[in-house]
PDB file of C-alpha atoms and ligand atoms in Angstrom:
ATOM      1  CA  MET A   1     174.940 110.171 179.544  1.00 61.00           C
ATOM      2  CA  SER A   2     174.236 108.343 176.298  1.00 60.00           C
ATOM      3  CA  PRO A   3     174.901 110.022 172.916  1.00 60.00           C
ATOM      4  CA  GLY A   4     171.156 110.089 172.150  1.00 63.00           C
ATOM      5  CA  THR A   5     170.441 111.913 175.396  1.00 71.00           C
ATOM      6  CA  ILE A   6     173.169 114.463 174.685  1.00 71.00           C
ATOM      7  CA  ALA A   7     171.713 115.058 171.224  1.00 68.00           C
ATOM      8  CA  LEU A   8     168.242 115.594 172.694  1.00 72.00           C
ATOM      9  CA  VAL A   9     169.581 118.024 175.284  1.00 78.00           C
ATOM     10  CA  VAL A  10     171.443 120.030 172.619  1.00 74.00           C
ATOM     11  CA  VAL A  11     168.345 120.294 170.451  1.00 73.00           C
ATOM     12  CA  ALA A  12     166.087 121.153 173.396  1.00 77.00           C
ATOM     13  CA  VAL A  13     168.463 123.882 174.561  1.00 81.00           C
ATOM     14  CA  SER A  14     168.617 125.318 171.029  1.00 76.00           C
ATOM     15  CA  ILE A  15     164.828 125.417 170.770  1.00 77.00           C
ATOM     16  CA  LEU A  16     164.453 126.968 174.214  1.00 82.00           C
ATOM     17  CA  GLY A  17     167.059 129.577 173.336  1.00 81.00           C
ATOM     18  CA  TRP A  18     165.248 130.463 170.144  1.00 78.00           C
ATOM     19  CA  ALA A  19     161.885 130.604 171.926  1.00 78.00           C
ATOM     20  CA  ALA A  20     163.339 132.847 174.646  1.00 82.00           C
ATOM     21  CA  PHE A  21     164.779 135.143 172.021  1.00 81.00           C
ATOM     22  CA  MET A  22     161.445 135.413 170.185  1.00 78.00           C
ATOM     23  CA  ALA A  23     159.587 135.985 173.453  1.00 80.00           C
ATOM     24  CA  ASN A  24     162.019 138.725 174.390  1.00 81.00           C
ATOM     25  CA  VAL A  25     161.561 140.448 171.039  1.00 78.00           C
ATOM     26  CA  THR A  26     157.755 140.230 171.335  1.00 79.00           C
ATOM     27  CA  ILE A  27     157.711 141.572 174.898  1.00 82.00           C
ATOM     28  CA  ARG A  28     159.950 144.475 173.983  1.00 80.00           C
ATOM     29  CA  LYS A  29     157.720 145.381 171.044  1.00 78.00           C
ATOM     30  CA  HIS A  30     154.690 145.186 173.287  1.00 77.00           C
ATOM     31  CA  ARG A  31     156.305 147.465 175.868  1.00 80.00           C
ATOM     32  CA  GLU A  32     157.359 149.979 173.257  1.00 78.00           C
ATOM     33  CA  GLY A  33     153.798 150.082 171.924  1.00 74.00           C
ATOM     34  CA  ALA A  34     152.427 150.550 175.428  1.00 75.00           C
ATOM     35  CA  ALA A  35     154.916 153.326 176.111  1.00 74.00           C
ATOM     36  CA  GLN A  36     153.851 155.143 172.944  1.00 71.00           C
ATOM     37  CA  LEU A  37     150.195 154.907 173.896  1.00 65.00           C
ATOM     38  CA  GLY A  38     150.980 156.210 177.404  1.00 61.00           C
ATOM     39  CA  GLY A  39     152.759 159.193 175.877  1.00 54.00           C
ATOM     40  CA  ASP A  40     149.577 160.179 174.030  1.00 49.00           C
ATOM     41  CA  THR A  41     147.656 160.855 177.229  1.00 47.00           C
ATOM     42  CA  ASN A  42     148.147 164.098 179.139  1.00 46.00           C
ATOM     43  CA  ASP A  43     150.713 162.535 181.452  1.00 46.00           C
ATOM     44  CA  GLN A  44     148.055 162.099 184.074  1.00 45.00           C
ATOM     45  CA  PRO A  45     148.480 159.271 186.518  1.00 45.00           C
ATOM     46  CA  THR A  46     145.782 156.681 185.946  1.00 45.00           C
ATOM     47  CA  ALA A  47     144.611 153.562 187.740  1.00 43.00           C
ATOM     48  CA  THR A  48     142.011 150.925 187.109  1.00 43.00           C
ATOM     49  CA  SER A  49     139.442 150.187 189.739  1.00 44.00           C
ATOM     50  CA  ALA A  50     138.139 146.771 190.627  1.00 41.00           C
ATOM     51  CA  SER A  51     135.021 147.477 188.597  1.00 43.00           C
ATOM     52  CA  GLY A  52     137.088 148.249 185.541  1.00 42.00           C
ATOM     53  CA  ARG A  53     136.614 151.993 185.631  1.00 45.00           C
ATOM     54  CA  THR A  54     139.505 154.318 184.999  1.00 43.00           C
ATOM     55  CA  ILE A  55     140.273 156.745 187.793  1.00 44.00           C
ATOM     56  CA  THR A  56     142.273 159.877 187.108  1.00 44.00           C
ATOM     57  CA  ALA A  57     143.961 161.873 189.821  1.00 43.00           C
ATOM     58  CA  THR A  58     144.414 165.585 189.219  1.00 44.00           C
ATOM     59  CA  ALA A  59     146.162 168.144 191.365  1.00 43.00           C
ATOM     60  CA  LYS A  60     144.337 171.395 191.930  1.00 44.00           C
ATOM     61  CA  PRO A  61     146.116 174.540 190.781  1.00 46.00           C
ATOM     62  CA  ALA A  62     148.262 176.062 193.490  1.00 45.00           C
ATOM     63  CA  ALA A  63     146.424 179.376 193.209  1.00 45.00           C
ATOM     64  CA  ALA A  64     143.084 177.818 193.979  1.00 43.00           C
ATOM     65  CA  SER A  65     144.154 176.243 197.219  1.00 45.00           C
ATOM     66  CA  THR A  66     147.147 176.223 199.529  1.00 46.00           C
ATOM     67  CA  SER A  67     146.797 172.546 200.329  1.00 48.00           C
ATOM     68  CA  ASP A  68     147.935 169.644 198.107  1.00 54.00           C
ATOM     69  CA  ALA A  69     144.471 168.062 198.109  1.00 56.00           C
ATOM     70  CA  VAL A  70     143.800 165.641 195.307  1.00 59.00           C
ATOM     71  CA  THR A  71     140.403 165.158 193.782  1.00 65.00           C
ATOM     72  CA  VAL A  72     139.426 161.883 192.265  1.00 65.00           C
ATOM     73  CA  GLU A  73     136.963 161.970 189.504  1.00 65.00           C
ATOM     74  CA  THR A  74     135.330 158.976 187.957  1.00 68.00           C
ATOM     75  CA  VAL A  75     135.426 158.647 184.251  1.00 61.00           C
ATOM     76  CA  PRO A  76     132.565 156.703 182.725  1.00 64.00           C
ATOM     77  CA  GLU A  77     133.533 153.476 181.001  1.00 63.00           C
ATOM     78  CA  LYS A  78     133.986 153.853 177.322  1.00 63.00           C
ATOM     79  CA  LYS A  79     132.379 151.454 174.987  1.00 69.00           C
ATOM     80  CA  ARG A  80     134.868 149.382 173.133  1.00 72.00           C
ATOM     81  CA  LYS A  81     135.150 150.355 169.557  1.00 74.00           C
ATOM     82  CA  PRO A  82     135.189 147.596 167.005  1.00 75.00           C
ATOM     83  CA  LEU A  83     138.602 147.101 165.418  1.00 70.00           C
ATOM     84  CA  SER A  84     139.177 149.030 162.252  1.00 74.00           C
ATOM     85  CA  PRO A  85     140.167 147.153 159.077  1.00 73.00           C
ATOM     86  CA  GLU A  86     143.745 148.479 159.521  1.00 70.00           C
ATOM     87  CA  GLU A  87     143.909 147.135 163.092  1.00 69.00           C
ATOM     88  CA  LEU A  88     142.477 143.833 161.934  1.00 68.00           C
ATOM     89  CA  ALA A  89     145.137 143.655 159.262  1.00 66.00           C
ATOM     90  CA  VAL A  90     147.859 144.198 161.868  1.00 66.00           C
ATOM     91  CA  SER A  91     146.445 141.396 164.009  1.00 74.00           C
ATOM     92  CA  ARG A  92     146.380 139.087 161.065  1.00 74.00           C
ATOM     93  CA  ARG A  93     149.949 140.011 160.256  1.00 77.00           C
ATOM     94  CA  GLN A  94     151.001 139.319 163.832  1.00 80.00           C
ATOM     95  CA  PHE A  95     149.249 135.963 163.772  1.00 83.00           C
ATOM     96  CA  LEU A  96     150.980 134.998 160.552  1.00 84.00           C
ATOM     97  CA  ASN A  97     154.346 136.140 161.885  1.00 84.00           C
ATOM     98  CA  ARG A  98     153.979 134.035 164.989  1.00 84.00           C
ATOM     99  CA  ALA A  99     152.721 131.022 163.091  1.00 87.00           C
ATOM    100  CA  TRP A 100     155.667 131.325 160.742  1.00 88.00           C
ATOM    101  CA  SER A 101     158.094 131.624 163.661  1.00 87.00           C
ATOM    102  CA  LEU A 102     156.628 128.562 165.374  1.00 89.00           C
ATOM    103  CA  SER A 103     156.766 126.458 162.247  1.00 89.00           C
ATOM    104  CA  PHE A 104     160.346 127.617 161.645  1.00 88.00           C
ATOM    105  CA  ILE A 105     161.299 126.579 165.190  1.00 88.00           C
ATOM    106  CA  GLY A 106     159.640 123.202 164.655  1.00 88.00           C
ATOM    107  CA  PHE A 107     161.479 122.746 161.408  1.00 89.00           C
ATOM    108  CA  LEU A 108     164.790 123.710 163.036  1.00 88.00           C
ATOM    109  CA  GLY A 109     164.197 121.239 165.843  1.00 85.00           C
ATOM    110  CA  LEU A 110     163.391 118.366 163.518  1.00 87.00           C
ATOM    111  CA  PHE A 111     166.259 119.218 161.212  1.00 86.00           C
ATOM    112  CA  GLY A 112     168.705 119.453 164.145  1.00 82.00           C
ATOM    113  CA  MET A 113     167.586 116.139 165.613  1.00 83.00           C
ATOM    114  CA  SER A 114     167.766 114.283 162.343  1.00 82.00           C
ATOM    115  CA  SER A 115     171.193 115.798 161.562  1.00 79.00           C
ATOM    116  CA  LEU A 116     172.582 114.848 164.952  1.00 79.00           C
ATOM    117  CA  SER A 117     171.164 111.371 164.743  1.00 76.00           C
ATOM    118  CA  PHE A 118     172.725 110.982 161.285  1.00 76.00           C
ATOM    119  CA  LEU A 119     176.135 112.295 162.377  1.00 73.00           C
ATOM    120  CA  TRP A 120     176.268 110.593 165.766  1.00 72.00           C
ATOM    121  CA  PRO A 121     177.988 107.205 165.687  1.00 64.00           C
ATOM    122  CA  LYS A 122     175.532 104.410 166.398  1.00 64.00           C
ATOM    123  CA  LEU A 123     177.505 102.120 168.658  1.00 61.00           C
ATOM    124  CA  GLN A 124     175.102  99.224 168.773  1.00 70.00           C
ATOM    125  CA  GLY A 125     177.532  96.433 168.153  1.00 77.00           C
ATOM    126  CA  GLY A 126     180.763  96.002 166.252  1.00 87.00           C
ATOM    127  CA  PHE A 127     184.107  97.610 166.861  1.00 91.00           C
ATOM    128  CA  GLY A 128     184.066 100.207 169.634  1.00 92.00           C
ATOM    129  CA  THR A 129     181.509  98.352 171.770  1.00 93.00           C
ATOM    130  CA  LYS A 130     181.508  95.362 174.081  1.00 95.00           C
ATOM    131  CA  ILE A 131     181.667  92.246 171.960  1.00 95.00           C
ATOM    132  CA  ASN A 132     180.629  88.771 172.955  1.00 96.00           C
ATOM    133  CA  ALA A 133     183.487  86.654 171.665  1.00 96.00           C
ATOM    134  CA  GLY A 134     181.743  83.369 172.489  1.00 96.00           C
ATOM    135  CA  ASN A 135     181.677  80.705 175.150  1.00 97.00           C
ATOM    136  CA  TYR A 136     184.641  81.181 177.463  1.00 97.00           C
ATOM    137  CA  LYS A 137     185.465  77.494 177.938  1.00 96.00           C
ATOM    138  CA  ASP A 138     185.243  76.809 174.216  1.00 96.00           C
ATOM    139  CA  ILE A 139     187.617  79.678 173.507  1.00 97.00           C
ATOM    140  CA  LEU A 140     190.108  78.418 176.083  1.00 95.00           C
ATOM    141  CA  LYS A 141     190.073  75.023 174.355  1.00 95.00           C
ATOM    142  CA  LYS A 142     190.613  76.635 170.940  1.00 95.00           C
ATOM    143  CA  ILE A 143     193.576  78.804 171.901  1.00 96.00           C
ATOM    144  CA  GLY A 144     195.051  76.862 174.839  1.00 95.00           C
ATOM    145  CA  PRO A 145     197.700  74.143 175.176  1.00 94.00           C
ATOM    146  CA  ASP A 146     195.431  71.434 173.728  1.00 93.00           C
ATOM    147  CA  ALA A 147     195.198  73.354 170.449  1.00 94.00           C
ATOM    148  CA  GLY A 148     198.880  74.334 170.327  1.00 95.00           C
ATOM    149  CA  TYR A 149     198.376  77.941 171.532  1.00 96.00           C
ATOM    150  CA  ILE A 150     197.325  79.106 168.071  1.00 96.00           C
ATOM    151  CA  PRO A 151     195.420  82.394 168.493  1.00 97.00           C
ATOM    152  CA  VAL A 152     192.070  83.031 166.799  1.00 97.00           C
ATOM    153  CA  PHE A 153     191.004  86.209 165.062  1.00 97.00           C
ATOM    154  CA  ASN A 154     187.740  88.049 165.699  1.00 96.00           C
ATOM    155  CA  SER A 155     186.914  90.142 162.643  1.00 95.00           C
ATOM    156  CA  GLU A 156     183.997  91.993 164.268  1.00 94.00           C
ATOM    157  CA  GLY A 157     186.209  93.320 167.060  1.00 95.00           C
ATOM    158  CA  ARG A 158     189.477  93.436 165.073  1.00 96.00           C
ATOM    159  CA  PHE A 159     191.369  91.551 167.770  1.00 97.00           C
ATOM    160  CA  TRP A 160     193.311  88.356 168.209  1.00 97.00           C
ATOM    161  CA  LEU A 161     192.401  86.117 171.127  1.00 97.00           C
ATOM    162  CA  SER A 162     195.562  84.571 172.504  1.00 97.00           C
ATOM    163  CA  TYR A 163     196.231  82.393 175.500  1.00 96.00           C
ATOM    164  CA  TYR A 164     198.239  83.855 178.369  1.00 96.00           C
ATOM    165  CA  ASP A 165     199.955  82.089 181.247  1.00 95.00           C
ATOM    166  CA  GLY A 166     202.702  84.511 182.146  1.00 94.00           C
ATOM    167  CA  THR A 167     203.604  86.343 185.328  1.00 94.00           C
ATOM    168  CA  GLY A 168     201.510  89.427 184.536  1.00 93.00           C
ATOM    169  CA  ASP A 169     204.493  91.526 185.590  1.00 92.00           C
ATOM    170  CA  SER A 170     203.265  94.659 183.814  1.00 91.00           C
ATOM    171  CA  PRO A 171     200.363  96.954 184.821  1.00 91.00           C
ATOM    172  CA  VAL A 172     198.514  96.333 181.594  1.00 93.00           C
ATOM    173  CA  TYR A 173     197.862  92.694 182.431  1.00 93.00           C
ATOM    174  CA  ALA A 174     195.881  93.628 185.530  1.00 87.00           C
ATOM    175  CA  ALA A 175     194.020  96.299 183.542  1.00 89.00           C
ATOM    176  CA  ILE A 176     192.823  93.906 180.893  1.00 95.00           C
ATOM    177  CA  GLY A 177     191.932  90.957 183.103  1.00 93.00           C
ATOM    178  CA  ALA A 178     194.327  88.544 181.392  1.00 94.00           C
ATOM    179  CA  LEU A 179     195.635  87.156 184.680  1.00 93.00           C
ATOM    180  CA  ASP A 180     192.180  85.988 185.743  1.00 93.00           C
ATOM    181  CA  THR A 181     190.922  84.711 182.415  1.00 95.00           C
ATOM    182  CA  HIS A 182     194.187  83.493 180.781  1.00 96.00           C
ATOM    183  CA  VAL A 183     192.917  85.174 177.643  1.00 96.00           C
ATOM    184  CA  GLN A 184     194.104  88.303 175.906  1.00 96.00           C
ATOM    185  CA  ALA A 185     192.395  90.327 173.209  1.00 97.00           C
ATOM    186  CA  LEU A 186     195.216  91.877 171.180  1.00 97.00           C
ATOM    187  CA  TYR A 187     194.367  94.756 168.842  1.00 97.00           C
ATOM    188  CA  ARG A 188     195.477  93.685 165.373  1.00 97.00           C
ATOM    189  CA  LYS A 189     196.651  97.208 164.504  1.00 97.00           C
ATOM    190  CA  CYS A 190     200.438  97.501 164.433  1.00 97.00           C
ATOM    191  CA  VAL A 191     201.579 100.174 166.899  1.00 97.00           C
ATOM    192  CA  HIS A 192     204.227 101.325 164.410  1.00 97.00           C
ATOM    193  CA  LEU A 193     202.133 102.740 161.566  1.00 97.00           C
ATOM    194  CA  GLY A 194     198.833 100.898 161.832  1.00 96.00           C
ATOM    195  CA  CYS A 195     199.053  97.916 159.433  1.00 97.00           C
ATOM    196  CA  SER A 196     197.055  94.795 160.242  1.00 97.00           C
ATOM    197  CA  VAL A 197     199.284  92.253 161.943  1.00 97.00           C
ATOM    198  CA  PRO A 198     198.820  88.549 161.126  1.00 97.00           C
ATOM    199  CA  HIS A 199     200.008  85.678 163.267  1.00 97.00           C
ATOM    200  CA  CYS A 200     202.816  83.436 162.024  1.00 96.00           C
ATOM    201  CA  ASP A 201     202.121  79.863 163.146  1.00 95.00           C
ATOM    202  CA  LYS A 202     205.714  78.847 162.334  1.00 96.00           C
ATOM    203  CA  SER A 203     207.493  81.351 164.567  1.00 96.00           C
ATOM    204  CA  MET A 204     204.514  81.828 166.943  1.00 96.00           C
ATOM    205  CA  LEU A 205     204.998  85.573 166.640  1.00 97.00           C
ATOM    206  CA  PHE A 206     202.767  88.274 165.272  1.00 97.00           C
ATOM    207  CA  GLU A 207     204.707  89.650 162.304  1.00 97.00           C
ATOM    208  CA  CYS A 208     203.817  92.902 160.606  1.00 97.00           C
ATOM    209  CA  PRO A 209     204.193  92.684 156.809  1.00 96.00           C
ATOM    210  CA  CYS A 210     204.718  96.438 156.387  1.00 96.00           C
ATOM    211  CA  HIS A 211     208.022  97.122 158.149  1.00 96.00           C
ATOM    212  CA  GLY A 212     208.739  93.859 159.905  1.00 95.00           C
ATOM    213  CA  SER A 213     207.781  94.581 163.515  1.00 97.00           C
ATOM    214  CA  LYS A 214     207.401  91.399 165.528  1.00 97.00           C
ATOM    215  CA  TYR A 215     205.411  90.713 168.669  1.00 97.00           C
ATOM    216  CA  ARG A 216     205.312  87.652 170.883  1.00 97.00           C
ATOM    217  CA  LEU A 217     202.242  85.433 171.231  1.00 96.00           C
ATOM    218  CA  HIS A 218     201.063  87.543 174.147  1.00 95.00           C
ATOM    219  CA  GLY A 219     201.611  90.771 172.220  1.00 96.00           C
ATOM    220  CA  GLU A 220     204.840  91.909 173.852  1.00 97.00           C
ATOM    221  CA  TYR A 221     207.444  93.595 171.676  1.00 97.00           C
ATOM    222  CA  PHE A 222     210.013  91.302 170.112  1.00 97.00           C
ATOM    223  CA  GLY A 223     211.687  93.238 167.296  1.00 96.00           C
ATOM    224  CA  GLY A 224     211.385  95.831 164.516  1.00 96.00           C
ATOM    225  CA  PRO A 225     210.508  99.537 164.525  1.00 97.00           C
ATOM    226  CA  ALA A 226     207.396  99.253 166.736  1.00 97.00           C
ATOM    227  CA  PRO A 227     207.727 101.404 169.886  1.00 97.00           C
ATOM    228  CA  ARG A 228     205.982  98.934 172.241  1.00 97.00           C
ATOM    229  CA  GLY A 229     203.901  95.778 172.400  1.00 97.00           C
ATOM    230  CA  LEU A 230     200.497  95.433 170.739  1.00 97.00           C
ATOM    231  CA  ASP A 231     197.638  97.362 172.308  1.00 97.00           C
ATOM    232  CA  ARG A 232     194.847  95.290 173.817  1.00 97.00           C
ATOM    233  CA  PHE A 233     191.291  95.310 175.117  1.00 97.00           C
ATOM    234  CA  PRO A 234     189.892  94.401 178.556  1.00 97.00           C
ATOM    235  CA  VAL A 235     188.302  90.963 178.794  1.00 97.00           C
ATOM    236  CA  THR A 236     185.753  89.670 181.303  1.00 96.00           C
ATOM    237  CA  VAL A 237     183.658  86.538 181.675  1.00 97.00           C
ATOM    238  CA  GLU A 238     179.951  87.228 182.075  1.00 96.00           C
ATOM    239  CA  GLY A 239     177.478  84.368 182.262  1.00 96.00           C
ATOM    240  CA  GLY A 240     180.011  81.969 180.774  1.00 96.00           C
ATOM    241  CA  GLN A 241     180.630  84.278 177.798  1.00 97.00           C
ATOM    242  CA  LEU A 242     183.886  86.035 177.047  1.00 97.00           C
ATOM    243  CA  ILE A 243     183.225  89.762 176.712  1.00 97.00           C
ATOM    244  CA  VAL A 244     185.782  92.021 175.040  1.00 97.00           C
ATOM    245  CA  ASP A 245     185.379  95.772 175.487  1.00 96.00           C
ATOM    246  CA  THR A 246     186.746  97.219 172.248  1.00 96.00           C
ATOM    247  CA  GLY A 247     185.796 100.726 173.398  1.00 94.00           C
ATOM    248  CA  LYS A 248     188.686 100.775 175.902  1.00 95.00           C
ATOM    249  CA  VAL A 249     192.035 100.312 174.223  1.00 96.00           C
ATOM    250  CA  GLN A 250     194.850  99.617 176.682  1.00 96.00           C
ATOM    251  CA  THR A 251     198.316 100.704 175.595  1.00 96.00           C
ATOM    252  CA  GLY A 252     200.659  97.772 175.065  1.00 96.00           C
ATOM    253  CA  PRO A 253     203.574  97.092 177.436  1.00 96.00           C
ATOM    254  CA  PRO A 254     206.851  98.919 176.717  1.00 96.00           C
ATOM    255  CA  ARG A 255     209.814  97.402 174.912  1.00 96.00           C
ATOM    256  CA  GLY A 256     211.787  95.059 177.144  1.00 95.00           C
ATOM    257  CA  THR A 257     208.714  93.556 178.803  1.00 95.00           C
ATOM    258  CA  ASN A 258     208.986  89.781 178.930  1.00 95.00           C
ATOM    259  CA  THR A 259     206.452  88.097 181.176  1.00 95.00           C
ATOM    260  CA  TRP A 260     206.151  84.608 179.680  1.00 95.00           C
ATOM    261  CA  PRO A 261     209.439  82.768 179.040  1.00 95.00           C
ATOM    262  CA  LYS A 262     207.684  79.998 177.103  1.00 94.00           C
ATOM    263  CA  PHE A 263     207.132  82.304 174.133  1.00 94.00           C
ATOM    264  CA  ALA A 264     209.975  84.750 174.693  1.00 95.00           C
ATOM    265  CA  GLU A 265     211.751  83.499 171.537  1.00 96.00           C
ATOM    266  CA  PRO A 266     210.428  82.357 168.145  1.00 96.00           C
ATOM    267  CA  VAL A 267     209.792  78.635 167.909  1.00 95.00           C
ATOM    268  CA  GLY A 268     210.449  78.433 164.160  1.00 95.00           C
ATOM    269  CA  PRO A 269     211.344  80.484 161.072  1.00 96.00           C
ATOM    270  CA  PHE A 270     209.835  83.924 160.509  1.00 96.00           C
ATOM    271  CA  CYS A 271     207.013  84.466 158.044  1.00 95.00           C
ATOM    272  CA  VAL A 272     208.243  88.010 157.328  1.00 93.00           C
ATOM    273  CA  PRO A 273     212.008  88.059 156.792  1.00 89.00           C
ATOM    274  CA  VAL A 274     213.974  90.482 158.955  1.00 80.00           C
TER     275      VAL A 274
HETATM  276  S1  FES B 301     203.267  99.294 160.350  1.00 65.06           S
HETATM  277 FE1  FES B 301     203.860  97.491 161.289  1.00 65.06          FE
HETATM  278  S2  FES B 301     205.971  97.625 161.283  1.00 65.06           S
HETATM  279 FE2  FES B 301     205.382  99.459 160.397  1.00 65.06          FE
END
């Protein structure tokens, strides 16, 4: 269910709840009024005939007869009296009360919907959604052997795209689709304390400037205080485009994972001294 649908359901349920509450209050008032009117009559059972006439059943006094015979007498229809000014005033008051209640409900509904729409994150692109990183073949050329395996950064999705040609001997590689595509989308956020991690073209490691954690080209842990390798996002190829789902972060492989011997060790000096 999309966030917009959830917001609509919440608002609709709130309005229905309020309407049910108001209806309940009105019905109870109506019943109380009817009960009071009924109490004013002489507690005689009454019924309304099909013609609209009121029929009253009265029991004969026991002394007059030994049987429980019931006589039914017809009461002539009364002419309706015009409403008095006081009764008219009450009707007007009721009308105003209901109109006020309805407008209040409408206001609440609009206010609730606009508040929810303001507070709800609008995931229509950018980080947290599926991002089209570009033409798949072009990306492979940019980050592959022909270009020296230098990864490229995607600022919209906050990930590094790096080439991968390892064994995939860790569950995360199957989860992210790196074995099929030879591409990884590595989350730039250091898994130690969250700094942005740049790539060092000299060592071919990702080196965190904050506390010196180091990760291999494919994001596996190499050194420093980080508890594991860099987290990553699933990648797929759709219609020739590389799609990165930044809404599904996959936890990086644990320390000790080493699935690509080619980049198991730094190829040059560090950018961030140990
Ligand atoms: S935040 Fe990266 S090493 Fe501490």
